[in-house]
Short mmCIF file of N, CA and C in Angstrom, two decimals:
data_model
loop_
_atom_site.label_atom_id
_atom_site.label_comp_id
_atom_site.label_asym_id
_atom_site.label_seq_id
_atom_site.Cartn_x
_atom_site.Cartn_y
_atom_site.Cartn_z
N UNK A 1 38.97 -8.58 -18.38
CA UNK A 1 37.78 -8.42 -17.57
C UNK A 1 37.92 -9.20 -16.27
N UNK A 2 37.80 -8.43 -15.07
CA UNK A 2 37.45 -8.98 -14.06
C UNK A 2 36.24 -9.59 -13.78
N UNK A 3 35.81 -10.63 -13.15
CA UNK A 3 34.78 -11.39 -12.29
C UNK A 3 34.42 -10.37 -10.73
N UNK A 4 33.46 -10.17 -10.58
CA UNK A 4 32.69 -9.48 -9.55
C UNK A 4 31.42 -10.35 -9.01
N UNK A 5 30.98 -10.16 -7.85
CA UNK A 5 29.81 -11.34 -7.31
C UNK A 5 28.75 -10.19 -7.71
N UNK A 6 27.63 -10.96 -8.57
CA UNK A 6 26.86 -10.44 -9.03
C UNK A 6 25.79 -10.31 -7.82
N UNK A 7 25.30 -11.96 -7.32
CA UNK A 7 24.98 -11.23 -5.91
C UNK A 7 24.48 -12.79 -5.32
N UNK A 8 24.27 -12.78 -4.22
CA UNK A 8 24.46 -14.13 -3.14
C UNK A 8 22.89 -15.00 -3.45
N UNK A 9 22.92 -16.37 -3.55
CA UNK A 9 21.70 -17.25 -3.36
C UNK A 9 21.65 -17.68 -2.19
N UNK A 10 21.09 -17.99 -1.62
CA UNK A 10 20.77 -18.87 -0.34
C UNK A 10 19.51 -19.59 -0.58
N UNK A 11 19.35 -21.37 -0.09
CA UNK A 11 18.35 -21.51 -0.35
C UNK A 11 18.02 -21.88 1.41
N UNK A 12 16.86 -21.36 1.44
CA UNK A 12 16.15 -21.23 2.92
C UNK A 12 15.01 -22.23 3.43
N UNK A 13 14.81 -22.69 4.27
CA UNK A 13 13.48 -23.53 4.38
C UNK A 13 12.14 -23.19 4.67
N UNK A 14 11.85 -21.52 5.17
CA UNK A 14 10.84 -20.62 4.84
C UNK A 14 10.92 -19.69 4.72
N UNK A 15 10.48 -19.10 3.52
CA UNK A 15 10.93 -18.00 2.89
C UNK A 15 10.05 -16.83 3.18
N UNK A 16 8.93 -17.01 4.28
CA UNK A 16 8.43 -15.63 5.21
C UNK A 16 9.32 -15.36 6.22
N UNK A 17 9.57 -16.13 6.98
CA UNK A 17 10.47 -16.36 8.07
C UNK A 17 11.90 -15.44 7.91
N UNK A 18 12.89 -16.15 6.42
CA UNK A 18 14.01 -15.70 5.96
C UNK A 18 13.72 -14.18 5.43
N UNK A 19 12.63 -14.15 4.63
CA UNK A 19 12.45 -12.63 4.57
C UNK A 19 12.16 -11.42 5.73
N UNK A 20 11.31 -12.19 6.43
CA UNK A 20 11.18 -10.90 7.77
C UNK A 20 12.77 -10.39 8.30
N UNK A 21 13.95 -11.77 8.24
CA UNK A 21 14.78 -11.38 9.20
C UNK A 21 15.80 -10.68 8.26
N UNK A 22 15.71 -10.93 6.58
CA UNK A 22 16.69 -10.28 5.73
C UNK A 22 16.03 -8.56 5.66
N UNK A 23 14.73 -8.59 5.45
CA UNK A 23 14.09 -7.44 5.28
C UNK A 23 14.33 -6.67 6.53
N UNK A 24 13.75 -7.14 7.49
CA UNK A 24 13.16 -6.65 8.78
C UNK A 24 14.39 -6.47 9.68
N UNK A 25 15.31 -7.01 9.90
CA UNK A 25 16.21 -6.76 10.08
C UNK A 25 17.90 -6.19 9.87
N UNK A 26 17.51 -6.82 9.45
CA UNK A 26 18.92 -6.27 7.83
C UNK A 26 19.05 -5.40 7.25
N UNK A 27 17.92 -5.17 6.94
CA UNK A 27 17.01 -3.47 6.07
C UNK A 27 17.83 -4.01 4.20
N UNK A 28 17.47 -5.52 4.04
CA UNK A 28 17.49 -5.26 2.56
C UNK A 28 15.86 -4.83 2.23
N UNK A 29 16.22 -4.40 0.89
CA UNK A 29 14.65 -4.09 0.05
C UNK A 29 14.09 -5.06 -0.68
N UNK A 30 12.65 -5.81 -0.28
CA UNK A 30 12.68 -6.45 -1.57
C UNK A 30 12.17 -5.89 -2.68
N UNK A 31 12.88 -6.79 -3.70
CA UNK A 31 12.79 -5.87 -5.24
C UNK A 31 11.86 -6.83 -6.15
N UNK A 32 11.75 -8.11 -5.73
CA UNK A 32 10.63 -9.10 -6.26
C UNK A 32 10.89 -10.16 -5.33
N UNK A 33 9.44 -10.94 -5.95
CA UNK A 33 8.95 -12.47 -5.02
C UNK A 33 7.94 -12.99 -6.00
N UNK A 34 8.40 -14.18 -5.92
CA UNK A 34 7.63 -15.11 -6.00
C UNK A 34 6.74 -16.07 -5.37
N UNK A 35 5.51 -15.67 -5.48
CA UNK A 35 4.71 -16.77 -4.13
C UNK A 35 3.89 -17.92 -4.76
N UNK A 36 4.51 -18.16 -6.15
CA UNK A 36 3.92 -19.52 -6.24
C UNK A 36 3.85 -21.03 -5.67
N UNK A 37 3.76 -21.83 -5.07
CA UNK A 37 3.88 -22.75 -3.94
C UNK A 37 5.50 -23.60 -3.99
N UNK A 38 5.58 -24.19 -5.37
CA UNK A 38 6.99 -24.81 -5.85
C UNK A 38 7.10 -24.15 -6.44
N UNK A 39 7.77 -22.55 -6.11
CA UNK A 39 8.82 -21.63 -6.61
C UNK A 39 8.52 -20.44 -5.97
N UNK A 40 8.89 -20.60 -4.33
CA UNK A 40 8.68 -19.31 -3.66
C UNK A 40 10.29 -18.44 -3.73
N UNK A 41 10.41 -17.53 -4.06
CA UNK A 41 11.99 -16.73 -3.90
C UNK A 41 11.46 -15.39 -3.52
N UNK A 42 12.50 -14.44 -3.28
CA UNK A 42 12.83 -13.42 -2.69
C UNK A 42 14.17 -12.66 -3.71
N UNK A 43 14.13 -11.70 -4.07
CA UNK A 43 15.30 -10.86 -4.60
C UNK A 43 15.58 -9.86 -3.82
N UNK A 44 16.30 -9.60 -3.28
CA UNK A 44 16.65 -8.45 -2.06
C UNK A 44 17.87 -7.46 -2.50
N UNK A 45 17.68 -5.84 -2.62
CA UNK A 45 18.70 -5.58 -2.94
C UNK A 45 19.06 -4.55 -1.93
N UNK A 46 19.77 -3.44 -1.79
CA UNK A 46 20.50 -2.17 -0.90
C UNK A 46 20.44 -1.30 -1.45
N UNK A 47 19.04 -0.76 -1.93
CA UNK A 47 19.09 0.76 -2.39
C UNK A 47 18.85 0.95 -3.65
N UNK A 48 19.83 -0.39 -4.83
CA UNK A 48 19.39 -0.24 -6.25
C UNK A 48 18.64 -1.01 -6.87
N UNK A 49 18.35 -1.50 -8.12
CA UNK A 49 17.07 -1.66 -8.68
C UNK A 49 18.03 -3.56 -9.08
N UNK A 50 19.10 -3.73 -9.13
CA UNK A 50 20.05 -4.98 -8.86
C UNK A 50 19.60 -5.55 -7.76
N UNK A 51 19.20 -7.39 -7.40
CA UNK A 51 19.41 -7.84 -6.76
C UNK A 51 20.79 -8.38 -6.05
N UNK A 52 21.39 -8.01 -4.55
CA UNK A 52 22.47 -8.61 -4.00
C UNK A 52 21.83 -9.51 -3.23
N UNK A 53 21.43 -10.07 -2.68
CA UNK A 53 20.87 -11.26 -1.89
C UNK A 53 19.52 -11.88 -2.80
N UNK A 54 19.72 -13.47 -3.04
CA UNK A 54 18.17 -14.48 -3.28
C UNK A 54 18.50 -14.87 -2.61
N UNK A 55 16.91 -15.25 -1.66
CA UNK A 55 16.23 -16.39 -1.20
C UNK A 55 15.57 -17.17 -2.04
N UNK A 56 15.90 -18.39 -1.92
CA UNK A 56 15.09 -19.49 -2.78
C UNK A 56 14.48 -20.51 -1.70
N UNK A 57 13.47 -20.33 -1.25
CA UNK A 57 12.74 -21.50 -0.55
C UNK A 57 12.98 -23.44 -1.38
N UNK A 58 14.15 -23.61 -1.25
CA UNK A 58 13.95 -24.68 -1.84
C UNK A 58 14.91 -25.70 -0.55
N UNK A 59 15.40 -25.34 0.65
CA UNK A 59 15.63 -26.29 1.47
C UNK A 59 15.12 -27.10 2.40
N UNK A 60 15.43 -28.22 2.65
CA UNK A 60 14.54 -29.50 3.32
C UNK A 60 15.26 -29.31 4.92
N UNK A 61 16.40 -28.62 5.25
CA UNK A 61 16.78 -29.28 6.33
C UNK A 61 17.65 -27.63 6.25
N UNK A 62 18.10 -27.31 7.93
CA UNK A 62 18.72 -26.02 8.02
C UNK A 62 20.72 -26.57 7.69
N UNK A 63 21.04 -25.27 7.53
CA UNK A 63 22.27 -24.91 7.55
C UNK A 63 22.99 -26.22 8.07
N UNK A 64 24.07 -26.86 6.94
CA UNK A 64 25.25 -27.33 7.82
C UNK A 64 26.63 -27.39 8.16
N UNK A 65 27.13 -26.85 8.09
CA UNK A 65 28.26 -26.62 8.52
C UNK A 65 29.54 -27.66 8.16
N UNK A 66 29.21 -28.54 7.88
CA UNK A 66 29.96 -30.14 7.68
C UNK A 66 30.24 -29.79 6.25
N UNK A 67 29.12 -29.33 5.45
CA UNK A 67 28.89 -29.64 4.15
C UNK A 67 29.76 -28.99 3.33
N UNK A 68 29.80 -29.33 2.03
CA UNK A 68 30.67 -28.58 0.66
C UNK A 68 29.49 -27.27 0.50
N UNK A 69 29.88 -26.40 0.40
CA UNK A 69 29.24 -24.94 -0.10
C UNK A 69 29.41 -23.69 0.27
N UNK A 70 28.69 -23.22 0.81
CA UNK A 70 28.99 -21.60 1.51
C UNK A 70 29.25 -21.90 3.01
N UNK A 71 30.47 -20.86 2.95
CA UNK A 71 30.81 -21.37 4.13
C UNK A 71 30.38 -19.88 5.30
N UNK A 72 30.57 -18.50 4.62
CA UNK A 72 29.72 -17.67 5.59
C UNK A 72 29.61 -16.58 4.73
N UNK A 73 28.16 -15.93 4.66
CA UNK A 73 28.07 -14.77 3.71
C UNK A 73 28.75 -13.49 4.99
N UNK A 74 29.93 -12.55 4.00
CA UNK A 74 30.24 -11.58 4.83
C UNK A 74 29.63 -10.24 4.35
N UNK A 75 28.78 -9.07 4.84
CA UNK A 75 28.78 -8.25 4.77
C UNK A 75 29.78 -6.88 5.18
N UNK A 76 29.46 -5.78 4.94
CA UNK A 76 30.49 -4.92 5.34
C UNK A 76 29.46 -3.63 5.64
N UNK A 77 30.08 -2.11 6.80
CA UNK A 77 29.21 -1.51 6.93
C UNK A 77 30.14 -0.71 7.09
N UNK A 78 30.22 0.49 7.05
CA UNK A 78 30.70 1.85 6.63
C UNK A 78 31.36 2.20 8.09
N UNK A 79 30.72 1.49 8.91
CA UNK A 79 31.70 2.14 10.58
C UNK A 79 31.37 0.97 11.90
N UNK A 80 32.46 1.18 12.76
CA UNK A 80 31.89 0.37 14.11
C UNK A 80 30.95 0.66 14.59
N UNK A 81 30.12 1.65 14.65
CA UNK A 81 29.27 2.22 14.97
C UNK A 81 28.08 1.62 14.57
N UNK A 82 27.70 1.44 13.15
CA UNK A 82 27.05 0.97 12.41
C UNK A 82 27.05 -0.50 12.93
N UNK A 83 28.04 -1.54 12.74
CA UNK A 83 27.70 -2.63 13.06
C UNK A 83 27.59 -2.69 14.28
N UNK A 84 27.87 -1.53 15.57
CA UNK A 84 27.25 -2.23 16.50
C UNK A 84 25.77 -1.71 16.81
N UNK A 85 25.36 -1.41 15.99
CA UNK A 85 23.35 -0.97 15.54
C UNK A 85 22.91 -2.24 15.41
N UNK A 86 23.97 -2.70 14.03
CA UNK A 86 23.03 -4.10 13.71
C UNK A 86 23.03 -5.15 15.11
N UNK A 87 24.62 -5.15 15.87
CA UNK A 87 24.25 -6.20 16.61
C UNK A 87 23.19 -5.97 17.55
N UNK A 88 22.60 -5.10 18.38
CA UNK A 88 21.59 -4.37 19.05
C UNK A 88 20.36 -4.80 18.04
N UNK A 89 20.28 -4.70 17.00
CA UNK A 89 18.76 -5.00 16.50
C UNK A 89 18.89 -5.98 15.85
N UNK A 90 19.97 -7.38 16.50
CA UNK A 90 19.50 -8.66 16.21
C UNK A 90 19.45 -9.45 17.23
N UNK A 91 20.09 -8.46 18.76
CA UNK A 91 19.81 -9.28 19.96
C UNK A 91 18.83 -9.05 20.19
N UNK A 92 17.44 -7.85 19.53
CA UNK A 92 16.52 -7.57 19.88
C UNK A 92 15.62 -8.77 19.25
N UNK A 93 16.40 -9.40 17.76
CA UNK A 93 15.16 -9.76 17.20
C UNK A 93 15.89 -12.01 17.84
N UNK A 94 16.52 -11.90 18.57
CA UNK A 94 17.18 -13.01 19.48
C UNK A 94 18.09 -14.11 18.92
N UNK A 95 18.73 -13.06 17.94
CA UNK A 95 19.60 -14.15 17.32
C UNK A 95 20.71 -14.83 17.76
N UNK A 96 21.57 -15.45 17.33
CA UNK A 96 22.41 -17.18 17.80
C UNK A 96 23.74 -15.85 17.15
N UNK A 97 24.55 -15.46 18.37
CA UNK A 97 25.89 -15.40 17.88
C UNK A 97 26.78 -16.14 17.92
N UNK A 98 28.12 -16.34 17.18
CA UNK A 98 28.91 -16.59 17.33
C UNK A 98 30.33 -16.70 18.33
N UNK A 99 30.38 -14.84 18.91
CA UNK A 99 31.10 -14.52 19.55
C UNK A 99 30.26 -13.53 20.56
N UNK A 100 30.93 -12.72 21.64
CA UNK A 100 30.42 -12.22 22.04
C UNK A 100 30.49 -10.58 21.70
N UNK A 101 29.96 -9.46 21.02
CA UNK A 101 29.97 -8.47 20.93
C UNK A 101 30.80 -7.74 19.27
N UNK A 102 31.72 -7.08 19.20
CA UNK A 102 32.60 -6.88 18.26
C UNK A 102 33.92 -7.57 18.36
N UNK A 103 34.37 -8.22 17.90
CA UNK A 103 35.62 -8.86 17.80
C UNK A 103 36.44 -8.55 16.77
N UNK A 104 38.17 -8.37 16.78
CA UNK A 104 38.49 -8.49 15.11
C UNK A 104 38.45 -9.69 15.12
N UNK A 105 39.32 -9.59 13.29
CA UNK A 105 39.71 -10.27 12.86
C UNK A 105 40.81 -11.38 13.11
N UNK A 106 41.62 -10.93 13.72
CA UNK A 106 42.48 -12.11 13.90
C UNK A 106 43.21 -10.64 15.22
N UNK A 107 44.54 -11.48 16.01
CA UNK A 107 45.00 -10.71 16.90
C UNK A 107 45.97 -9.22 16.18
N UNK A 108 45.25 -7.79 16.79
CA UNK A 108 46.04 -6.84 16.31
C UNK A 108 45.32 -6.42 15.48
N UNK A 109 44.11 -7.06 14.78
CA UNK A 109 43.80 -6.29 13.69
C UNK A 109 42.97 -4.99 13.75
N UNK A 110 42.77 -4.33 12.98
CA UNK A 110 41.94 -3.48 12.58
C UNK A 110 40.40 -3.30 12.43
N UNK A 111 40.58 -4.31 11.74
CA UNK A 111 38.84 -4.69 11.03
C UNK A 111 38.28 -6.03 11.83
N UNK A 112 36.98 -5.75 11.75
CA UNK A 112 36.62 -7.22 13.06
C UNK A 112 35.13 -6.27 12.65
N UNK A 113 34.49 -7.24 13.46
CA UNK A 113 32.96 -7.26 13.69
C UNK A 113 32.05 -7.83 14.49
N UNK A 114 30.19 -8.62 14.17
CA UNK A 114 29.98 -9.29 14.69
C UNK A 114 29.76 -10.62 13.60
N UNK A 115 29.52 -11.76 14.61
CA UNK A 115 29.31 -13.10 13.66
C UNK A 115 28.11 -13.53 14.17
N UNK A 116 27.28 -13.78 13.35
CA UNK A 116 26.08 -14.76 13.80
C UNK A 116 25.07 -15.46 12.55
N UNK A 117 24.24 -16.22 13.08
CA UNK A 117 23.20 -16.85 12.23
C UNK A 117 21.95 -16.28 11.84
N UNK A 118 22.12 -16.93 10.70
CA UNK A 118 20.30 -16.65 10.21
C UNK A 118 19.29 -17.31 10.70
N UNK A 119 17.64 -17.59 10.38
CA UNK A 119 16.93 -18.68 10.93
C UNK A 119 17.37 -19.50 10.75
N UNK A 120 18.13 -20.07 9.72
CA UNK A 120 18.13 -21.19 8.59
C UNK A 120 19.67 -21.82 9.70
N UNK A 121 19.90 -20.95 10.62
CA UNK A 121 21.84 -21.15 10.93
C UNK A 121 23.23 -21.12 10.06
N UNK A 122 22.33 -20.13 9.07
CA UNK A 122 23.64 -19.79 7.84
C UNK A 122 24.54 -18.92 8.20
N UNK A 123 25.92 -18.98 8.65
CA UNK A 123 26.62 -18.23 9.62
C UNK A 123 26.69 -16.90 8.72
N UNK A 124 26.57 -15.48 8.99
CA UNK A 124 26.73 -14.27 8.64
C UNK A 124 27.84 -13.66 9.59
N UNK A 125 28.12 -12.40 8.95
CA UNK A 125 28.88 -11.36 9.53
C UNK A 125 28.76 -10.38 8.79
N UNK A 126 28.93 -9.37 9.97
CA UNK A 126 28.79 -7.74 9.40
C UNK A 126 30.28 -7.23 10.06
N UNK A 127 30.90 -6.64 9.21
CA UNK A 127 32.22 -6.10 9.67
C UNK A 127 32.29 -4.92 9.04
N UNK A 128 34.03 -4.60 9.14
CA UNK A 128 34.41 -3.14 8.69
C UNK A 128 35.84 -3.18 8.44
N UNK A 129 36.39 -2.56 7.36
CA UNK A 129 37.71 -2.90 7.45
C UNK A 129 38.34 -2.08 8.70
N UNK A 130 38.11 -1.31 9.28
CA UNK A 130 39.41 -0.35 10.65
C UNK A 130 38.12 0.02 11.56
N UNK A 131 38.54 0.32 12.85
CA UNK A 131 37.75 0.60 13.36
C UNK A 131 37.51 -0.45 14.74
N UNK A 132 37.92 -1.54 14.71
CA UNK A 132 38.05 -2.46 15.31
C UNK A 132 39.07 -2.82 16.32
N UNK A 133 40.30 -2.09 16.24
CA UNK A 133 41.76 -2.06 16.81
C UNK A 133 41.41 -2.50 18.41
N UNK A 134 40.92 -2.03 18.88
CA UNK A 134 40.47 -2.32 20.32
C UNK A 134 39.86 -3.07 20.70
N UNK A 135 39.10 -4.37 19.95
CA UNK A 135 38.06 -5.46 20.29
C UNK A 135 38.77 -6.24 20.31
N UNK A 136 38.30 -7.32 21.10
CA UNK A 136 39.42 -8.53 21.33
C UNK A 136 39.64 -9.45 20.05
N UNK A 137 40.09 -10.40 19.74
CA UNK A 137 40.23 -11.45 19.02
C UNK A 137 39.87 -12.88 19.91
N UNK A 138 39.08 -13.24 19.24
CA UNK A 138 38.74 -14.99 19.90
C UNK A 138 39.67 -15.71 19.84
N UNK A 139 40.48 -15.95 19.06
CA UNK A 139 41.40 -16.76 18.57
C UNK A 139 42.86 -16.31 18.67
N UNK A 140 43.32 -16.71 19.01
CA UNK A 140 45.12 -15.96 18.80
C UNK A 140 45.64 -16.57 17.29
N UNK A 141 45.41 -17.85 16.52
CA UNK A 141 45.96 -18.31 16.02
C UNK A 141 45.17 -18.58 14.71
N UNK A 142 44.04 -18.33 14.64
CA UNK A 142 43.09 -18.50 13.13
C UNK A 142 42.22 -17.28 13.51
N UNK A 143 41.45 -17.11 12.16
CA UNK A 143 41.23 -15.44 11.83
C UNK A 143 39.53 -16.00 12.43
N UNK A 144 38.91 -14.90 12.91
CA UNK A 144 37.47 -15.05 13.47
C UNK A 144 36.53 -15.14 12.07
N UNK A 145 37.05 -15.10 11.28
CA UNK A 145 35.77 -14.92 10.12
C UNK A 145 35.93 -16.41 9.45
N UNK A 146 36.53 -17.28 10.21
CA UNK A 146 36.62 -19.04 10.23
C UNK A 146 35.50 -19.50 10.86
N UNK A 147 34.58 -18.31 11.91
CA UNK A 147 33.87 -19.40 12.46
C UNK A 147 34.72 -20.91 12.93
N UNK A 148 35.63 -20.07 13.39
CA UNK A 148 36.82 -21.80 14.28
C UNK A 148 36.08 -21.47 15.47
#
């Protein structure tokens, strides 16, 4: 038996906030919530009745980067096309990128995307494996999905 990611936690420091921009932007569904005061969450899934993304309102302080843990949730989207929708309806909603526009992966590659933050500054990306051949690379020498 293989191991598969059943599906991502994040804990957020407001969990209206984190939901408008996972929901509202993102286009996950939510599939449950909890709005009791000490135990607000979010279950978010893509279509099936499985949660792939929790929010757990249980953080004191945003995203750090220094720290032991997640280091960037990656998504994936069916075409360049597609991710460059999402980046358009997250400069709309004024989010913190990383890079500027579609980038690959490292120099030459194929697959690349965009990189950016959540409210919380939890670094994300939406990519694609091909499709990318023509976007620059940030880096000549470490892969862009380092957030170097």
């Amino acid at each position: 038996m293989t191991l598969r990611t059943a599906h991502i936690g994040l804990n957020v420091t407001d969990l209206d906030r984190s939901l408008a921009f996972y929901r509202d932007v993102l286009g996950f569904a939510l599939l449950a919530e909890g709005k009791e005061d000490d135990r607000r969450y979010a279950f978010l899934g893509d279509g099936g009745d499985q949660p792939v993304l929790t929010l757990w309102q249980q953080a004191r302080a945003p995203y750090e980067a220094g720290r032991a843990g997640l280091h960037h949730l990656a998504l994936t989207a069916d075409s360049v096309d597609r991710v460059r929708e999402y980046e358009t309806a997250l400069r709309a909603a004024g989010v913190d990128f990383a890079h500027e526009g579609v980038v690959a992966h490292r120099e030459g590659s194929a697959s690349g995307g965009i990189f950016f933050h959540d409210p919380d500054g939890t670094r994300l990306e939406i990519s694609v494996p091909h499709g990318a051949e023509d976007a620059p690379a940030p880096h000549g020498s470490a892969p862009t999905c380092g957030f170097f």
